[in-house]
Amino acid sequence: MSNNPDLDLDYVANLARLALSDTEKTGFSGQLADILRYMDKLRQVDVTGIEPMAHASPVFNVWEADVARPGLPVEAALRNAPAQRQNLIVVPKVVE
Amino acid sequence: MADDLIFQPAARLAAQLAAGKISAVELLQACLARTRAVDGRVKAFNSFDEAGALALARQSDERRAAGQARGPLDGLPVGLKDVIAVEGQPLTCSSKMLANFVSPYDATVTAKLKAAGAIPFGRLNMDEFAMGSSTENSAFGPTANPWDLTRVPGGSSGGSAAAVAAGELPLTLGSDTGGSIRQPAALCGIVGLKPTYGLVSRYGLAAFASSLDQIGPLAHTVEDAALLLGAIAGHDPRDSTSFKAGVPDYRAALAARKGPWRLGVPREFFGAGLDLEVGAAVRQAVEFYRQQGCEIREVSLPLAAEYAVAAYYLIATAEASSNLARYDGIRYGHRSAAAKDAIDIYTKSRAEGFGPEVKRRIILGTHVLSSGYYDAYYLRAQKVRTLIRNEFAAVLRDCDALLSPTSPVPAFRLGEKSADPLAMYLTDIYTISVNLAGLPGISIPCGFTGAGLPVGLQLIGRPFDEAGLLALARAYESAHDWHTKHPIL
């Protein structure tokens, strides 16, 4: 964290599997630098010995009985598939 | 006939239905007529299924005729933010990514509404994937504030708030991750409640930031919000964060719970950045409670006031970057026609399907979770969150509830903040810490600015004390008439 947060847009966009246009990159780099500079204020807080908090629910370790239940019917599960054939989702070949 | 039903509180409509003075079909037709008359300007709706809703209204009338009405919600139309699943209906999240998505199942809140006889009606506009504070980040275009069509309705549940404020629907549901129910309720002059984290199931709510998201009601009155909350609250085995607690009769509690209350006023929530007219209206509301015999204590929430926005936007974007990884163009959602291989499907489908704010947040969230930055950003934000929660817990030991403005400013102009994401984030400054701490919060109307824009009072309660919070809000509402004022459209 510094005044010029080294956010490597190409590197992060690849991690996020998100293609960015040159216009988006130009716009985002300035905006995200502003936002990260604002986030820097968290460095002022003394967090020594403080446990991180994942959520505010008083619920932990929810166990459920291992009982089979009906799931979505195949037609319903495939209803929104961009491409399908024989009850399967069609994608381009991933192994040559 | 139809005009008489517009702007009526849901509780009164329920009484008219029960007394046989109106039918569910008549009520729905009044809502449809009003929507046709004003929604071309307000743009609260992404879509609605008129035939499907009329069929449900007819079933409600038949049940009632047979003496089998299911309770006060039977026959009342309830609008849903376009992020809550209704089987067989579109679910777009106001995103091109889900332009053609049709829900294969009901959200738990939807199933509960149907079981209560309510009529889920309409898909209401929102900021894309609930990311925003103005409903301008929508692939359908912005919703307008019914009080001034050149201004934003707030967000992200802007359609849900505007539909009620414009008299299109008596009740709606929204979702609130950092203020997305309370802030639009404030800017549109209606009641909006964010329940305690864990009170309402999120099964069937498209996820934004799972440690913060809650579904809640928007309505004309506190009683209506109590009515709707009672129908959707309760444990759900399908949401592992939902809490196993009984659901009290919130409506009955309105009269049963009486003050005087001990109320905290966080001094930092009245500091720099607060609009003068908003501050004055909220201070008058505080004065009202004092005159009612409540003990008013000035309290201090320095960490919440100073660091909540920074902690929130690290945590929320981190969770969003993970949650939105599911939109990969494979199983559902937009798939790029230009994609040649698997990686191409991911990167291009996401590039084409997501709007700018969603992309900005995915990038930010991915960055703060990435190797080398996780400890400095995400982990630190989670620790600051603990401190903020502790700070609220400490003041709520001595106070029954806290009073503050909901939004630092009244409705701003469309386009005013859309080029400056950080300025937009800072409009959530009084609501965001409530989500971080997991507390219930409600916004109720407490006045108007000189320009005629509504002002909201935020009341923050103890975890799972919605009954107390609603009773406290009702005490103010019953002595004021802000909620009876409506925009002229």
Coordinates of C-alpha atoms in Angstrom, one line a residue:
Chain A
M1 CA 0.0 0.0 0.0
S2 CA 1.5 3.3 -1.0
N3 CA 0.6 6.5 -2.7
N4 CA 0.8 4.8 -6.0
P5 CA -0.7 1.4 -5.4
D6 CA 0.9 -1.0 -7.7
L7 CA -2.2 -2.6 -9.2
D8 CA -1.1 -4.4 -12.3
L9 CA -4.4 -4.3 -14.3
D10 CA -3.3 -6.9 -16.9
Y11 CA -2.2 -9.3 -14.2
V12 CA -5.4 -8.9 -12.1
A13 CA -7.7 -8.9 -15.1
N14 CA -6.2 -12.2 -16.1
L15 CA -6.7 -13.6 -12.6
A16 CA -10.4 -12.5 -12.8
R17 CA -10.8 -13.9 -16.3
L18 CA -12.0 -10.6 -17.5
A19 CA -11.0 -9.0 -20.7
L20 CA -10.6 -5.2 -20.4
S21 CA -10.6 -2.8 -23.3
D22 CA -7.9 -0.1 -23.5
T23 CA -10.5 2.5 -22.7
E24 CA -11.6 0.6 -19.6
K25 CA -8.0 0.1 -18.5
T26 CA -7.3 3.9 -18.8
G27 CA -10.5 4.7 -16.8
F28 CA -10.1 2.0 -14.1
S29 CA -6.4 2.7 -13.4
G30 CA -7.1 6.2 -12.2
Q31 CA -10.3 5.3 -10.4
L32 CA -8.9 2.2 -8.7
A33 CA -5.8 4.2 -7.6
D34 CA -8.0 6.8 -6.0
I35 CA -10.1 4.0 -4.2
L36 CA -7.0 2.2 -3.0
R37 CA -5.5 5.4 -1.7
Y38 CA -8.7 5.9 0.3
M39 CA -8.4 2.3 1.6
D40 CA -5.0 3.1 2.8
K41 CA -6.5 4.8 5.8
L42 CA -7.1 1.4 7.4
R43 CA -3.4 1.3 8.1
Q44 CA -4.1 3.9 10.8
V45 CA -6.0 1.3 12.8
D46 CA -4.2 -0.8 15.4
V47 CA -5.4 -4.3 14.8
T48 CA -2.8 -6.1 16.9
G49 CA -4.3 -9.2 18.4
I50 CA -7.7 -8.7 16.8
E51 CA -9.4 -11.7 15.3
P52 CA -10.6 -11.2 11.7
M53 CA -14.4 -11.5 11.3
A54 CA -15.7 -13.4 8.3
H55 CA -19.4 -12.6 8.9
A56 CA -21.8 -11.4 11.6
S57 CA -23.9 -14.5 12.0
P58 CA -23.9 -16.2 15.4
V59 CA -24.1 -19.5 13.5
F60 CA -21.1 -21.8 13.0
N61 CA -20.5 -25.3 11.7
V62 CA -24.0 -26.1 10.4
W63 CA -24.4 -29.8 10.0
E64 CA -27.0 -31.5 7.9
A65 CA -28.3 -35.0 8.0
D66 CA -26.8 -37.0 5.0
V67 CA -30.1 -37.8 3.4
A68 CA -30.7 -37.9 -0.4
R69 CA -33.3 -35.4 -1.6
P70 CA -34.5 -34.7 -5.1
G71 CA -32.5 -31.9 -6.9
L72 CA -33.4 -29.8 -9.9
P73 CA -34.8 -31.9 -12.8
V74 CA -32.4 -32.0 -15.7
E75 CA -34.6 -29.8 -17.9
A76 CA -34.8 -27.1 -15.2
A77 CA -31.0 -27.3 -14.6
L78 CA -30.3 -27.0 -18.4
R79 CA -33.0 -24.4 -19.0
N80 CA -30.4 -21.5 -19.1
A81 CA -27.5 -23.3 -20.7
P82 CA -26.1 -21.3 -23.6
A83 CA -25.7 -24.5 -25.7
Q84 CA -26.8 -28.0 -24.9
R85 CA -27.2 -31.4 -26.5
Q86 CA -28.3 -34.8 -25.1
N87 CA -28.8 -33.4 -21.6
L88 CA -25.2 -32.0 -21.6
I89 CA -23.9 -28.5 -21.8
V90 CA -21.9 -28.0 -25.0
V91 CA -18.5 -26.2 -24.8
P92 CA -15.6 -25.8 -27.2
K93 CA -13.0 -28.6 -27.2
V94 CA -10.5 -28.0 -24.3
V95 CA -8.1 -30.9 -25.1
E96 CA -6.6 -31.4 -28.6
Chain B
M1 CA -62.3 3.0 -7.5
A2 CA -58.8 2.4 -8.8
D3 CA -57.5 5.8 -7.7
D4 CA -58.7 5.2 -4.2
L5 CA -56.3 2.2 -3.8
I6 CA -53.2 4.0 -4.9
F7 CA -50.9 5.0 -2.0
Q8 CA -53.0 3.1 0.5
P9 CA -50.9 1.3 3.2
A10 CA -50.9 -2.5 2.7
A11 CA -52.5 -3.0 6.1
R12 CA -55.5 -1.0 5.1
L13 CA -55.7 -2.8 1.7
A14 CA -55.6 -6.1 3.6
A15 CA -58.5 -5.0 5.8
Q16 CA -60.5 -4.0 2.7
L17 CA -59.8 -7.3 1.1
A18 CA -60.8 -9.1 4.3
A19 CA -64.0 -7.1 4.5
G20 CA -64.9 -7.9 0.9
K21 CA -64.8 -4.2 -0.1
I22 CA -62.3 -4.8 -2.8
S23 CA -61.0 -7.9 -4.6
A24 CA -57.4 -9.0 -5.3
V25 CA -58.1 -8.7 -9.0
E26 CA -59.4 -5.1 -8.6
L27 CA -56.3 -4.2 -6.5
L28 CA -53.9 -5.7 -9.0
Q29 CA -55.7 -3.9 -11.8
A30 CA -55.3 -0.6 -9.9
C31 CA -51.6 -1.3 -9.6
L32 CA -51.3 -2.2 -13.3
A33 CA -53.2 1.0 -14.3
R34 CA -51.0 3.1 -12.1
T35 CA -47.9 1.4 -13.4
R36 CA -49.0 2.0 -17.0
A37 CA -49.7 5.7 -16.2
V38 CA -46.4 6.5 -14.5
D39 CA -43.7 3.9 -15.1
G40 CA -42.7 5.3 -18.5
R41 CA -41.3 8.2 -16.4
V42 CA -40.3 6.4 -13.2
K43 CA -38.9 3.2 -14.8
A44 CA -39.1 1.2 -11.6
F45 CA -39.9 -2.0 -13.5
N46 CA -37.6 -4.1 -15.7
S47 CA -40.6 -6.3 -16.6
F48 CA -43.8 -7.8 -15.3
D49 CA -46.0 -10.8 -16.0
E50 CA -49.5 -9.4 -16.1
A51 CA -51.3 -12.6 -17.0
G52 CA -49.4 -14.7 -14.3
A53 CA -50.2 -12.1 -11.6
L54 CA -53.9 -11.9 -12.6
A55 CA -54.1 -15.7 -12.4
L56 CA -52.7 -15.6 -8.8
A57 CA -55.1 -12.7 -7.9
R58 CA -58.1 -14.7 -9.1
Q59 CA -56.9 -17.7 -7.0
S60 CA -56.7 -15.4 -4.0
D61 CA -60.3 -14.2 -4.6
E62 CA -61.4 -17.8 -4.9
R63 CA -59.7 -18.7 -1.7
R64 CA -61.3 -15.8 0.1
A65 CA -64.8 -16.6 -1.3
A66 CA -64.3 -20.2 -0.1
G67 CA -63.4 -18.9 3.4
Q68 CA -59.8 -20.1 3.0
A69 CA -57.9 -16.8 2.9
R70 CA -54.4 -17.3 4.2
G71 CA -53.9 -14.2 6.2
P72 CA -53.3 -10.5 5.8
L73 CA -51.0 -10.8 2.8
D74 CA -53.4 -12.9 0.8
G75 CA -54.2 -11.0 -2.4
L76 CA -51.6 -8.2 -1.9
P77 CA -49.2 -7.7 -4.8
V78 CA -45.5 -7.6 -3.7
G79 CA -42.9 -6.3 -6.1
L80 CA -39.5 -8.0 -6.1
K81 CA -36.1 -6.6 -6.8
D82 CA -34.8 -8.3 -10.0
V83 CA -32.2 -10.2 -7.9
I84 CA -34.7 -12.5 -6.1
A85 CA -35.8 -15.7 -8.0
V86 CA -39.4 -16.4 -9.0
E87 CA -39.8 -19.7 -10.8
G88 CA -40.5 -19.2 -14.5
Q89 CA -39.8 -15.5 -14.3
P90 CA -36.8 -13.5 -15.6
L91 CA -34.0 -12.8 -13.2
T92 CA -31.7 -10.3 -14.8
C93 CA -29.9 -8.5 -11.8
S94 CA -30.2 -5.6 -14.3
S95 CA -27.3 -7.1 -16.2
K96 CA -26.7 -8.0 -19.8
M97 CA -25.0 -11.1 -18.3
L98 CA -28.5 -12.5 -17.3
A99 CA -30.5 -10.8 -20.0
N100 CA -32.2 -14.1 -21.0
F101 CA -32.1 -16.0 -17.6
V102 CA -35.3 -17.6 -16.3
S103 CA -35.3 -18.8 -12.7
P104 CA -35.7 -22.5 -12.4
Y105 CA -36.9 -22.3 -8.8
D106 CA -38.4 -19.9 -6.2
A107 CA -36.3 -18.1 -3.7
T108 CA -37.3 -19.0 -0.1
V109 CA -38.8 -15.5 0.3
T110 CA -40.8 -16.0 -2.9
A111 CA -42.1 -19.4 -1.7
K112 CA -43.0 -17.8 1.6
L113 CA -44.9 -15.0 -0.1
K114 CA -46.8 -17.4 -2.3
A115 CA -47.6 -19.6 0.7
A116 CA -49.0 -16.4 2.4
G117 CA -51.2 -15.8 -0.6
A118 CA -49.3 -12.7 -1.7
I119 CA -48.8 -12.1 -5.5
P120 CA -45.1 -11.7 -6.5
F121 CA -45.5 -9.0 -9.2
G122 CA -42.8 -7.4 -11.3
R123 CA -39.1 -7.4 -11.7
L124 CA -37.8 -4.2 -10.2
N125 CA -34.8 -2.2 -11.4
M126 CA -31.6 -2.1 -9.5
D127 CA -27.9 -1.3 -9.8
E128 CA -26.3 -4.2 -11.7
F129 CA -25.8 -7.1 -9.3
A130 CA -26.8 -4.7 -6.5
M131 CA -23.6 -2.7 -6.9
G132 CA -24.3 0.9 -6.6
S133 CA -26.2 3.6 -4.7
S134 CA -28.3 5.3 -7.4
T135 CA -29.8 2.6 -9.7
E136 CA -27.8 4.2 -12.6
N137 CA -25.6 1.1 -13.0
S138 CA -28.5 -0.8 -14.7
A139 CA -28.4 -2.4 -18.2
F140 CA -32.0 -1.2 -18.4
G141 CA -31.2 2.4 -17.8
P142 CA -31.7 4.4 -14.6
T143 CA -34.9 4.6 -12.4
A144 CA -36.0 8.1 -11.6
N145 CA -36.9 9.5 -8.2
P146 CA -40.7 10.0 -8.1
W147 CA -40.3 13.2 -6.2
D148 CA -38.1 14.7 -8.9
L149 CA -37.6 12.8 -12.1
T150 CA -34.2 14.5 -12.7
R151 CA -32.8 12.8 -9.5
V152 CA -31.8 9.3 -8.5
P153 CA -34.1 7.1 -6.4
G154 CA -31.0 5.8 -4.5
G155 CA -29.8 2.3 -4.8
S156 CA -29.2 -0.4 -5.3
S157 CA -32.9 -1.2 -4.6
G158 CA -34.0 1.9 -6.5
G159 CA -36.8 0.2 -8.4
S160 CA -38.2 -1.3 -5.2
A161 CA -38.3 2.1 -3.5
A162 CA -39.6 4.1 -6.5
A163 CA -42.4 1.6 -7.2
V164 CA -43.8 2.1 -3.7
A165 CA -43.2 5.9 -3.6
A166 CA -44.9 6.3 -7.0
G167 CA -47.9 4.4 -5.9
E168 CA -47.3 1.5 -8.3
L169 CA -47.2 -1.2 -5.6
P170 CA -48.0 -1.2 -1.9
L171 CA -45.1 -3.5 -0.9
T172 CA -41.8 -4.5 -2.4
L173 CA -38.7 -6.5 -1.4
G174 CA -35.2 -5.3 -1.8
S175 CA -31.8 -6.4 -0.7
D176 CA -29.3 -4.5 1.4
T177 CA -25.6 -5.1 1.4
G178 CA -24.4 -1.7 2.4
G179 CA -27.5 0.4 2.6
S180 CA -29.4 -0.7 -0.6
I181 CA -32.8 -0.9 1.1
R182 CA -32.5 2.0 3.6
Q183 CA -30.8 4.6 1.4
P184 CA -33.4 4.4 -1.5
A185 CA -36.2 4.3 1.1
A186 CA -34.8 7.5 2.5
L187 CA -34.4 9.2 -0.9
C188 CA -37.9 8.2 -2.0
G189 CA -39.6 9.1 1.3
I190 CA -40.8 5.6 2.3
V191 CA -40.0 2.9 5.0
G192 CA -37.2 0.4 4.3
L193 CA -35.9 -2.2 6.7
K194 CA -32.7 -4.2 6.6
P195 CA -33.1 -7.2 9.0
T196 CA -30.4 -8.6 11.2
Y197 CA -27.9 -10.8 9.3
G198 CA -29.4 -14.3 9.4
L199 CA -33.0 -13.4 10.0
V200 CA -34.2 -13.8 6.4
S201 CA -33.0 -16.6 4.1
R202 CA -31.0 -15.6 1.1
Y203 CA -31.7 -18.9 -0.8
G204 CA -32.6 -17.7 -4.3
L205 CA -31.1 -14.2 -3.9
A206 CA -28.3 -13.8 -6.5
A207 CA -25.2 -13.3 -4.3
F208 CA -23.2 -10.1 -4.2
A209 CA -21.4 -10.1 -0.8
S210 CA -22.5 -13.1 1.2
S211 CA -21.3 -11.9 4.6
L212 CA -23.4 -8.7 4.2
D213 CA -26.5 -9.4 2.0
Q214 CA -29.9 -9.4 3.6
I215 CA -33.4 -9.2 2.0
G216 CA -35.9 -6.8 3.5
P217 CA -39.2 -5.0 3.0
L218 CA -40.0 -1.5 1.6
A219 CA -43.4 0.0 2.3
H220 CA -45.4 3.1 3.0
T221 CA -45.6 2.5 6.8
V222 CA -43.8 0.8 9.6
E223 CA -46.8 -1.5 10.1
D224 CA -46.6 -2.6 6.5
A225 CA -42.9 -3.3 6.9
A226 CA -43.7 -5.4 10.0
L227 CA -46.4 -7.3 8.1
L228 CA -44.1 -8.1 5.2
L229 CA -41.1 -9.0 7.5
G230 CA -43.2 -11.4 9.4
A231 CA -44.0 -13.3 6.2
I232 CA -40.3 -13.7 5.0
A233 CA -38.4 -14.1 8.3
G234 CA -37.3 -17.4 9.8
H235 CA -34.8 -20.2 9.6
D236 CA -34.2 -21.9 6.3
P237 CA -32.1 -25.1 6.1
R238 CA -31.2 -24.0 2.5
D239 CA -29.3 -21.0 3.8
S240 CA -26.6 -22.1 6.3
T241 CA -26.2 -18.6 7.6
S242 CA -29.9 -18.3 8.5
F243 CA -30.5 -18.3 12.3
K244 CA -32.7 -20.7 14.2
A245 CA -34.9 -18.3 16.0
G246 CA -38.7 -17.9 16.5
V247 CA -40.4 -15.2 14.4
P248 CA -42.5 -13.0 16.7
D249 CA -45.6 -11.3 15.5
Y250 CA -43.9 -8.0 14.5
R251 CA -47.2 -6.3 13.9
A252 CA -48.6 -7.1 17.3
A253 CA -45.3 -5.9 18.8
L254 CA -45.9 -2.4 17.4
A255 CA -48.5 -1.8 20.1
A256 CA -47.1 -4.1 22.8
R257 CA -43.6 -2.5 23.0
K258 CA -43.8 0.9 24.5
G259 CA -41.0 3.4 25.5
P260 CA -39.5 5.2 26.9
W261 CA -36.4 4.0 25.2
R262 CA -32.7 4.8 25.9
L263 CA -31.5 6.1 22.5
G264 CA -27.9 6.7 21.4
V265 CA -27.0 9.5 18.9
P266 CA -23.6 8.8 17.4
R267 CA -21.9 12.2 17.3
E268 CA -19.7 11.2 14.3
F269 CA -22.8 10.6 12.2
F270 CA -23.6 14.3 12.3
G271 CA -20.2 15.7 11.2
A272 CA -18.6 16.9 8.0
G273 CA -20.4 15.9 4.8
L274 CA -23.9 15.9 6.3
D275 CA -26.3 18.1 4.4
L276 CA -27.6 20.9 6.6
E277 CA -31.3 20.3 5.9
V278 CA -30.9 16.6 6.4
G279 CA -29.1 17.1 9.7
A280 CA -31.8 19.5 10.9
A281 CA -34.7 17.1 10.1
V282 CA -32.9 14.2 11.8
R283 CA -32.1 16.4 14.9
Q284 CA -35.8 17.3 15.1
A285 CA -36.7 13.6 15.1
V286 CA -34.2 13.1 18.0
E287 CA -35.9 16.0 19.8
F288 CA -39.3 14.3 19.3
Y289 CA -38.1 11.2 21.1
R290 CA -36.6 13.3 23.9
Q291 CA -40.0 15.0 24.4
Q292 CA -41.6 11.6 24.6
G293 CA -39.5 10.9 27.6
C294 CA -36.8 8.9 26.0
E295 CA -33.3 9.2 27.4
I296 CA -31.1 10.6 24.6
R297 CA -27.4 9.8 25.0
E298 CA -24.6 11.1 22.8
V299 CA -22.4 8.1 21.9
S300 CA -19.3 7.8 19.9
L301 CA -18.6 5.4 17.0
P302 CA -15.2 6.7 15.8
L303 CA -14.1 3.6 14.0
A304 CA -17.4 3.0 12.3
A305 CA -17.6 6.6 11.1
E306 CA -14.0 6.8 9.9
Y307 CA -13.2 3.3 8.6
A308 CA -16.4 1.5 7.7
V309 CA -16.5 2.6 4.0
A310 CA -12.9 1.5 3.4
A311 CA -13.4 -1.9 5.2
Y312 CA -16.7 -2.5 3.5
Y313 CA -15.5 -1.8 0.0
L314 CA -12.6 -4.2 0.5
I315 CA -14.7 -7.0 2.0
A316 CA -17.7 -6.5 -0.4
T317 CA -15.6 -6.4 -3.5
A318 CA -13.5 -9.4 -2.4
E319 CA -16.6 -11.4 -1.8
A320 CA -18.2 -10.2 -5.1
S321 CA -15.1 -11.2 -7.1
S322 CA -15.5 -14.7 -5.8
N323 CA -19.3 -14.8 -6.1
L324 CA -19.4 -13.5 -9.6
A325 CA -16.8 -16.0 -10.8
R326 CA -19.8 -18.2 -11.4
Y327 CA -20.7 -16.1 -14.4
D328 CA -18.4 -17.8 -16.8
G329 CA -20.5 -18.3 -19.9
I330 CA -20.6 -22.1 -19.4
R331 CA -23.7 -23.2 -17.6
Y332 CA -26.0 -20.1 -17.8
G333 CA -25.8 -16.5 -18.5
H334 CA -24.2 -14.7 -21.5
R335 CA -21.8 -16.6 -23.7
S336 CA -19.7 -14.7 -26.2
A337 CA -20.2 -15.6 -29.8
A338 CA -16.6 -14.6 -30.5
A339 CA -15.1 -17.2 -28.0
K340 CA -12.8 -19.8 -29.5
D341 CA -11.7 -21.8 -26.5
A342 CA -12.5 -22.2 -22.8
I343 CA -10.5 -19.3 -21.5
D344 CA -11.9 -17.2 -24.3
I345 CA -15.4 -18.1 -23.2
Y346 CA -14.7 -16.8 -19.7
T347 CA -12.8 -13.6 -20.5
K348 CA -15.0 -12.5 -23.5
S349 CA -18.4 -13.5 -22.0
R350 CA -17.5 -11.6 -18.8
A351 CA -16.2 -8.6 -20.8
E352 CA -19.4 -8.5 -22.8
G353 CA -21.9 -9.3 -20.0
F354 CA -20.8 -7.1 -17.1
G355 CA -21.1 -3.3 -16.9
P356 CA -18.4 -0.9 -15.8
E357 CA -19.1 -0.8 -12.0
V358 CA -19.3 -4.6 -11.8
K359 CA -16.0 -4.9 -13.6
R360 CA -14.4 -2.3 -11.4
R361 CA -15.4 -4.2 -8.3
I362 CA -14.3 -7.6 -9.6
I363 CA -10.9 -6.1 -10.4
L364 CA -10.6 -4.4 -7.0
G365 CA -11.8 -7.6 -5.2
T366 CA -9.5 -9.8 -7.1
H367 CA -6.6 -7.5 -6.4
V368 CA -7.2 -7.3 -2.6
L369 CA -7.4 -11.1 -2.4
S370 CA -4.4 -11.7 -4.6
S371 CA -1.1 -13.0 -3.3
G372 CA 1.0 -10.3 -1.7
Y373 CA -2.1 -8.0 -1.0
Y374 CA -4.4 -10.3 1.0
D375 CA -2.9 -9.5 4.4
A376 CA -2.6 -5.8 3.8
Y377 CA -6.1 -5.3 2.5
Y378 CA -8.6 -8.1 3.0
L379 CA -7.4 -9.5 6.3
R380 CA -6.9 -6.1 7.8
A381 CA -10.4 -5.1 6.7
Q382 CA -11.8 -8.2 8.4
K383 CA -10.0 -7.2 11.6
V384 CA -11.3 -3.6 11.4
R385 CA -14.7 -5.1 10.9
T386 CA -14.3 -6.9 14.3
L387 CA -13.5 -3.6 15.9
I388 CA -16.5 -1.9 14.3
R389 CA -18.8 -4.7 15.5
N390 CA -17.4 -4.4 19.0
E391 CA -17.9 -0.7 19.0
F392 CA -21.6 -1.1 18.1
A393 CA -22.0 -3.9 20.7
A394 CA -20.6 -1.6 23.4
V395 CA -22.9 1.3 22.7
L396 CA -25.9 -1.0 22.3
R397 CA -25.3 -2.4 25.8
D398 CA -26.5 0.9 27.3
C399 CA -28.8 2.0 24.5
D400 CA -31.9 0.2 23.1
A401 CA -31.3 1.7 19.6
L402 CA -29.3 4.4 17.8
L403 CA -30.6 7.3 15.7
S404 CA -28.8 8.8 12.7
P405 CA -29.4 10.1 9.2
T406 CA -29.9 7.3 6.7
S407 CA -28.1 9.2 3.9
P408 CA -25.8 12.3 4.3
V409 CA -27.6 13.9 1.4
P410 CA -31.1 14.0 -0.2
A411 CA -31.6 12.5 -3.7
F412 CA -28.8 13.8 -6.0
R413 CA -29.1 14.5 -9.7
L414 CA -28.9 11.7 -12.2
G415 CA -25.3 11.6 -13.5
E416 CA -24.0 13.8 -10.6
K417 CA -21.8 11.2 -9.1
S418 CA -21.6 8.5 -11.7
A419 CA -18.2 9.5 -13.0
D420 CA -16.6 9.3 -9.5
P421 CA -17.0 5.9 -7.9
L422 CA -15.4 6.9 -4.6
A423 CA -17.9 9.9 -4.2
M424 CA -20.7 7.4 -4.8
Y425 CA -19.3 4.9 -2.2
L426 CA -19.2 7.7 0.4
T427 CA -23.0 8.2 0.1
D428 CA -23.3 4.9 2.1
I429 CA -21.3 6.2 5.0
Y430 CA -24.1 5.9 7.7
T431 CA -25.6 2.6 6.5
I432 CA -22.6 0.5 5.7
S433 CA -21.3 0.0 9.3
V434 CA -24.7 -1.6 10.2
N435 CA -24.1 -4.3 7.6
L436 CA -20.6 -4.9 8.8
A437 CA -21.9 -5.3 12.3
G438 CA -24.9 -7.5 11.1
L439 CA -27.4 -5.3 12.9
P440 CA -31.0 -4.5 12.0
G441 CA -31.6 -1.0 10.6
I442 CA -34.7 0.8 9.4
S443 CA -35.1 4.1 7.5
I444 CA -38.4 6.1 8.0
P445 CA -39.4 9.4 6.5
C446 CA -38.6 12.4 8.8
G447 CA -39.2 15.4 6.7
F448 CA -38.4 17.2 3.4
T449 CA -35.8 19.6 2.3
G450 CA -36.8 23.1 1.1
A451 CA -36.7 21.7 -2.5
G452 CA -39.3 19.0 -1.5
L453 CA -36.9 16.1 -1.3
P454 CA -37.6 13.4 1.3
V455 CA -35.2 12.9 4.3
G456 CA -34.8 9.6 6.1
L457 CA -34.2 8.8 9.8
Q458 CA -32.1 5.7 10.4
L459 CA -32.8 3.6 13.5
I460 CA -30.3 0.9 14.4
G461 CA -31.2 -1.9 16.8
R462 CA -29.8 -4.8 18.6
P463 CA -29.4 -8.1 16.8
F464 CA -32.7 -9.9 16.2
D465 CA -34.7 -7.1 18.0
E466 CA -36.7 -6.1 14.9
A467 CA -39.8 -6.1 17.1
G468 CA -38.3 -3.4 19.3
L469 CA -36.9 -1.4 16.4
L470 CA -40.3 -1.4 14.6
A471 CA -42.1 -0.3 17.7
L472 CA -39.7 2.5 18.1
A473 CA -40.1 3.6 14.5
R474 CA -43.9 3.4 14.8
A475 CA -43.8 5.7 17.8
Y476 CA -42.3 8.4 15.6
E477 CA -44.5 7.6 12.6
S478 CA -47.8 7.7 14.5
A479 CA -47.0 11.3 15.7
H480 CA -46.1 12.6 12.2
D481 CA -47.6 12.6 8.8
W482 CA -44.6 12.5 6.4
H483 CA -45.6 9.0 5.3
T484 CA -49.0 10.3 4.1
K485 CA -47.4 12.7 1.6
H486 CA -46.9 11.5 -1.9
P487 CA -45.3 12.8 -5.1
I488 CA -47.4 14.3 -7.9
L489 CA -46.7 12.4 -11.1

